[in-house]
Amino acid sequence: MVAHRTAATPQLLDAVRRRAQVGRCKVTLLVPKPYWDPHTEEAELVVELAVPLLEEAAGRRVDAVIGDSDPVEAVRELVAATAVNEVIVSTLPKRVSRWLRRDVPSRLRALGLPVTVVTAEQSSRSLLANVNAER
């Protein structure tokens, strides 16, 4: 699966749980480096926080790889280095997803692998309302 900010969302955890119930599989979390600052430790922090939750959902060990800041290139590099049977793309909601605007799922399908898109739920709470409530 390829994810960044959504690597530990309930929707992705549910998708991993369902996939693990279908049959034995090797699970790898691929976290692209952030495009806005690929030299930060942000991807490492995502891995550190997400892997224990993903392992619990999968019921087995989850490998983690930090890849290129372009998620398509990151998947391409992983596919070249290891056997991959399918890709789960975890994204932010359409309104804010840079990956969906860049059509990452379709570009990944061009690699010849099945691609499933898991979209994080959008909060019904207004950020502005939360800021005003704190004042």
Short mmCIF file of C-alpha atoms in Angstrom, two decimals:
data_model
loop_
_atom_site.label_atom_id
_atom_site.label_comp_id
_atom_site.label_asym_id
_atom_site.label_seq_id
_atom_site.Cartn_x
_atom_site.Cartn_y
_atom_site.Cartn_z
CA MET A 1 0.00 0.00 0.00
CA VAL A 2 1.15 3.53 -0.68
CA ALA A 3 0.16 6.22 1.80
CA HIS A 4 1.44 9.27 3.57
CA ARG A 5 -0.84 11.34 5.77
CA THR A 6 -3.51 8.62 5.64
CA ALA A 7 -1.26 5.69 6.60
CA ALA A 8 -3.16 4.98 9.84
CA THR A 9 -6.70 6.08 9.04
CA PRO A 10 -9.63 3.82 9.97
CA GLN A 11 -10.48 3.32 6.29
CA LEU A 12 -7.01 2.00 5.44
CA LEU A 13 -6.86 -0.17 8.55
CA ASP A 14 -10.24 -1.68 7.59
CA ALA A 15 -9.03 -2.31 4.03
CA VAL A 16 -5.90 -4.06 5.33
CA ARG A 17 -7.98 -6.12 7.77
CA ARG A 18 -10.33 -7.22 4.95
CA ARG A 19 -7.42 -8.06 2.63
CA ALA A 20 -5.68 -10.11 5.34
CA GLN A 21 -8.87 -12.13 5.89
CA VAL A 22 -8.98 -13.12 2.21
CA GLY A 23 -5.72 -15.02 2.47
CA ARG A 24 -2.08 -14.96 3.39
CA CYS A 25 -0.29 -11.95 2.00
CA LYS A 26 2.83 -9.91 2.51
CA VAL A 27 2.00 -6.34 3.46
CA THR A 28 4.30 -3.43 2.70
CA LEU A 29 3.68 0.21 3.55
CA LEU A 30 5.32 2.52 1.03
CA VAL A 31 5.56 6.11 2.25
CA PRO A 32 6.77 8.63 -0.32
CA LYS A 33 8.98 11.40 1.00
CA PRO A 34 7.05 14.67 1.27
CA TYR A 35 7.39 16.64 -1.97
CA TRP A 36 7.51 19.94 -0.08
CA ASP A 37 10.60 18.91 1.91
CA PRO A 38 12.01 15.48 1.05
CA HIS A 39 14.86 15.91 3.54
CA THR A 40 12.67 15.99 6.65
CA GLU A 41 12.06 12.98 8.85
CA GLU A 42 8.32 13.19 8.22
CA ALA A 43 8.14 9.92 6.26
CA GLU A 44 10.01 8.11 9.05
CA LEU A 45 7.52 9.47 11.59
CA VAL A 46 4.60 8.24 9.46
CA VAL A 47 6.16 4.77 9.37
CA GLU A 48 6.83 4.77 13.11
CA LEU A 49 3.24 5.69 13.93
CA ALA A 50 1.42 3.65 11.27
CA VAL A 51 3.22 0.30 11.24
CA PRO A 52 2.05 -0.93 14.67
CA LEU A 53 -1.57 -0.15 13.78
CA LEU A 54 -1.24 -1.75 10.35
CA GLU A 55 0.36 -4.86 11.89
CA GLU A 56 -2.53 -5.18 14.29
CA ALA A 57 -5.01 -4.86 11.40
CA ALA A 58 -3.10 -7.33 9.19
CA GLY A 59 -2.40 -9.81 11.96
CA ARG A 60 1.17 -10.08 10.76
CA ARG A 61 4.40 -8.17 10.23
CA VAL A 62 4.20 -5.15 7.95
CA ASP A 63 7.32 -4.06 6.09
CA ALA A 64 7.86 -0.36 5.49
CA VAL A 65 9.70 1.43 2.71
CA ILE A 66 10.32 5.13 2.25
CA GLY A 67 10.30 6.06 -1.41
CA ASP A 68 10.58 8.83 -3.94
CA SER A 69 8.45 11.93 -3.36
CA ASP A 70 6.47 11.09 -6.52
CA PRO A 71 4.16 8.24 -5.42
CA VAL A 72 4.06 6.74 -8.93
CA GLU A 73 7.84 6.66 -9.16
CA ALA A 74 8.03 5.27 -5.61
CA VAL A 75 5.71 2.39 -6.55
CA ARG A 76 7.58 1.82 -9.82
CA GLU A 77 10.84 1.47 -7.87
CA LEU A 78 9.26 -0.91 -5.33
CA VAL A 79 7.73 -3.06 -8.09
CA ALA A 80 11.15 -3.29 -9.78
CA ALA A 81 12.77 -4.45 -6.53
CA THR A 82 10.16 -6.88 -5.16
CA ALA A 83 7.14 -8.93 -6.17
CA VAL A 84 3.93 -6.90 -5.90
CA ASN A 85 0.50 -8.32 -6.72
CA GLU A 86 -1.67 -5.31 -6.04
CA VAL A 87 -1.48 -1.72 -4.86
CA ILE A 88 -3.72 -0.03 -2.32
CA VAL A 89 -3.55 3.75 -2.63
CA SER A 90 -4.64 5.62 0.49
CA THR A 91 -5.52 9.25 -0.13
CA LEU A 92 -6.96 12.30 1.49
CA PRO A 93 -10.52 13.28 0.52
CA LYS A 94 -10.92 14.36 -3.10
CA ARG A 95 -11.31 18.02 -2.15
CA VAL A 96 -7.75 18.17 -0.77
CA SER A 97 -5.98 15.18 -2.33
CA ARG A 98 -2.97 16.13 -4.43
CA TRP A 99 -2.63 12.48 -5.49
CA LEU A 100 -6.16 12.38 -6.89
CA ARG A 101 -5.66 15.70 -8.70
CA ARG A 102 -2.54 14.19 -10.28
CA ASP A 103 -4.49 11.02 -11.18
CA VAL A 104 -2.08 8.76 -9.30
CA PRO A 105 -4.45 5.73 -9.26
CA SER A 106 -4.81 5.70 -13.07
CA ARG A 107 -1.10 6.21 -13.53
CA LEU A 108 -0.43 3.24 -11.23
CA ARG A 109 -2.92 1.06 -13.13
CA ALA A 110 -0.72 1.64 -16.19
CA LEU A 111 1.91 -0.52 -14.41
CA GLY A 112 -0.41 -3.50 -14.99
CA LEU A 113 -1.32 -4.11 -11.35
CA PRO A 114 -4.75 -4.03 -9.73
CA VAL A 115 -5.17 -0.77 -7.83
CA THR A 116 -7.63 -0.12 -5.01
CA VAL A 117 -8.19 3.43 -3.77
CA VAL A 118 -9.03 3.99 -0.12
CA THR A 119 -10.08 7.55 0.69
CA ALA A 120 -9.94 8.95 4.20
CA GLU A 121 -13.17 10.38 5.52
CA GLN A 122 -13.53 14.10 5.51
CA SER A 123 -14.32 15.60 8.88
CA SER A 124 -17.74 17.16 9.25
CA ARG A 125 -16.25 19.69 11.66
CA SER A 126 -15.22 23.06 10.41
CA LEU A 127 -11.66 24.02 11.25
CA LEU A 128 -12.75 27.65 11.51
CA ALA A 129 -15.49 26.70 13.99
CA ASN A 130 -12.89 24.93 16.16
CA VAL A 131 -10.62 27.98 16.13
CA ASN A 132 -13.51 30.28 17.06
CA ALA A 133 -14.60 27.94 19.88
CA GLU A 134 -11.13 28.09 21.43
CA ARG A 135 -11.22 31.88 21.67
#
